[in-house]
């Protein structure tokens, strides 16, 4: 099991740590996307979690300021978080959906925008991470997950 906890940022060192986490996450998503190892959308994520939770290693829950008041979305998040905790799936909260959309090329082939509120990264990507051109810092970020 890989547990990641992030302390409240305070001081320059905390800002540097958060910047490195942000960069590592961006590199992981960028590398996983062409491998087909990302599931996008609350409904699609719920289906994937239900079908095969053992292959999911990271769950991103993303919101913007207006989403905080969306009760239905918060209920979905609560259920997804509970399921992820029960199945030892790491969760990261993201508060910049615009940047997430840029990284994931947030438009479906038909021009329709994607639901980026929930994004899953699967094991298939992590098994291939050593063969990809992924920086060592990113590999270290996920190595404990790969050995569990």
XYZ file of C-alpha atoms in Angstrom:
148
model
C 0.000 0.000 0.000
C 1.227 3.471 -0.840
C 0.052 6.239 1.474
C 0.654 9.813 0.489
C -0.176 12.603 2.872
C 0.460 16.251 2.220
C 0.952 18.596 5.123
C -0.362 22.135 5.158
C 2.040 24.321 3.193
C 4.075 26.728 5.296
C 7.293 28.413 4.262
C 9.409 28.163 1.129
C 10.216 24.463 1.562
C 6.528 23.509 1.532
C 5.972 25.519 -1.645
C 8.871 23.707 -3.302
C 7.428 20.329 -2.250
C 4.014 21.193 -3.661
C 5.621 22.393 -6.901
C 7.478 19.089 -7.217
C 4.277 17.118 -6.571
C 2.477 19.199 -9.182
C 5.271 18.622 -11.704
C 5.415 14.873 -10.964
C 1.645 14.562 -11.314
C 1.718 16.412 -14.631
C 4.482 14.119 -15.930
C 2.618 10.997 -14.808
C -0.624 12.111 -16.479
C 1.188 13.149 -19.657
C 2.927 9.766 -19.862
C -0.173 7.726 -18.929
C -2.522 9.410 -21.405
C -1.112 7.894 -24.631
C -0.893 4.506 -22.892
C -4.678 4.486 -22.379
C -4.242 4.191 -18.619
C -6.491 7.064 -17.600
C -10.214 6.978 -16.898
C -11.974 10.342 -16.946
C -15.365 11.269 -15.481
C -17.263 10.576 -12.291
C -19.564 7.968 -13.851
C -16.785 6.264 -15.847
C -14.549 6.228 -12.766
C -17.290 4.646 -10.656
C -17.752 1.918 -13.290
C -14.006 1.291 -13.439
C -13.668 1.208 -9.644
C -16.555 -1.240 -9.411
C -15.236 -3.507 -12.169
C -11.575 -3.725 -11.152
C -10.454 -1.674 -8.142
C -7.162 -3.578 -7.874
C -5.862 -1.991 -11.085
C -6.520 1.582 -9.930
C -3.665 3.181 -8.015
C -4.448 6.879 -8.092
C -7.687 8.857 -7.985
C -7.722 12.588 -8.709
C -10.738 14.537 -7.514
C -10.859 17.945 -9.163
C -12.978 20.996 -8.422
C -13.195 24.661 -9.242
C -14.607 27.309 -6.946
C -18.170 26.913 -8.236
C -18.076 23.128 -7.722
C -17.713 23.511 -3.951
C -21.415 24.413 -3.763
C -22.520 21.465 -5.944
C -24.065 19.101 -3.383
C -24.506 16.217 -5.834
C -20.838 16.376 -6.843
C -19.744 16.482 -3.199
C -21.834 13.366 -2.491
C -20.164 11.598 -5.437
C -16.759 12.654 -4.105
C -17.574 11.365 -0.635
C -18.594 7.972 -2.006
C -15.585 7.731 -4.320
C -13.214 8.705 -1.490
C -14.724 6.093 0.818
C -14.391 3.409 -1.848
C -10.791 4.426 -2.598
C -9.842 4.378 1.086
C -11.415 0.961 1.512
C -9.454 -0.365 -1.479
C -6.111 1.332 -0.667
C -6.285 3.668 -3.662
C -4.426 6.938 -3.208
C -6.435 10.140 -3.607
C -5.219 13.574 -4.620
C -7.425 16.662 -4.613
C -6.855 19.071 -7.499
C -8.165 22.626 -7.505
C -7.148 23.735 -11.000
C -9.430 22.033 -13.509
C -8.281 24.323 -16.311
C -4.694 23.062 -15.986
C -5.931 19.477 -15.688
C -7.910 19.942 -18.921
C -4.770 21.233 -20.657
C -2.742 18.235 -19.518
C -5.426 15.698 -20.481
C -6.376 17.484 -23.680
C -9.856 17.889 -22.162
C -12.032 17.515 -25.256
C -13.611 14.340 -26.594
C -13.177 13.588 -30.333
C -16.659 15.005 -31.095
C -15.713 18.364 -29.585
C -17.628 17.725 -26.342
C -15.769 18.633 -23.157
C -14.894 15.871 -20.691
C -15.986 15.578 -17.065
C -12.657 16.065 -15.323
C -14.026 15.938 -11.783
C -12.634 12.428 -11.318
C -9.561 10.963 -13.037
C -8.142 7.485 -12.390
C -4.650 6.200 -13.213
C -4.373 2.428 -13.595
C -1.699 -0.168 -12.845
C -1.055 -0.921 -16.510
C 0.689 2.422 -16.762
C 2.725 1.798 -13.619
C 3.892 -1.565 -14.897
C 5.193 0.176 -18.018
C 6.622 3.223 -16.246
C 10.200 1.926 -16.330
C 10.077 1.424 -20.108
C 8.764 4.956 -20.678
C 10.895 8.052 -20.695
C 9.649 9.125 -17.273
C 12.005 11.015 -14.944
C 13.358 9.138 -11.940
C 11.598 11.576 -9.590
C 8.248 10.453 -11.004
C 9.176 6.777 -10.760
C 10.106 7.257 -7.094
C 6.728 8.890 -6.530
C 4.982 5.633 -7.517
C 7.513 2.909 -6.689
C 5.918 1.994 -3.335
C 2.644 1.395 -5.186
C 4.337 -0.905 -7.665
C 5.782 -3.162 -4.974
C 2.593 -3.635 -2.939
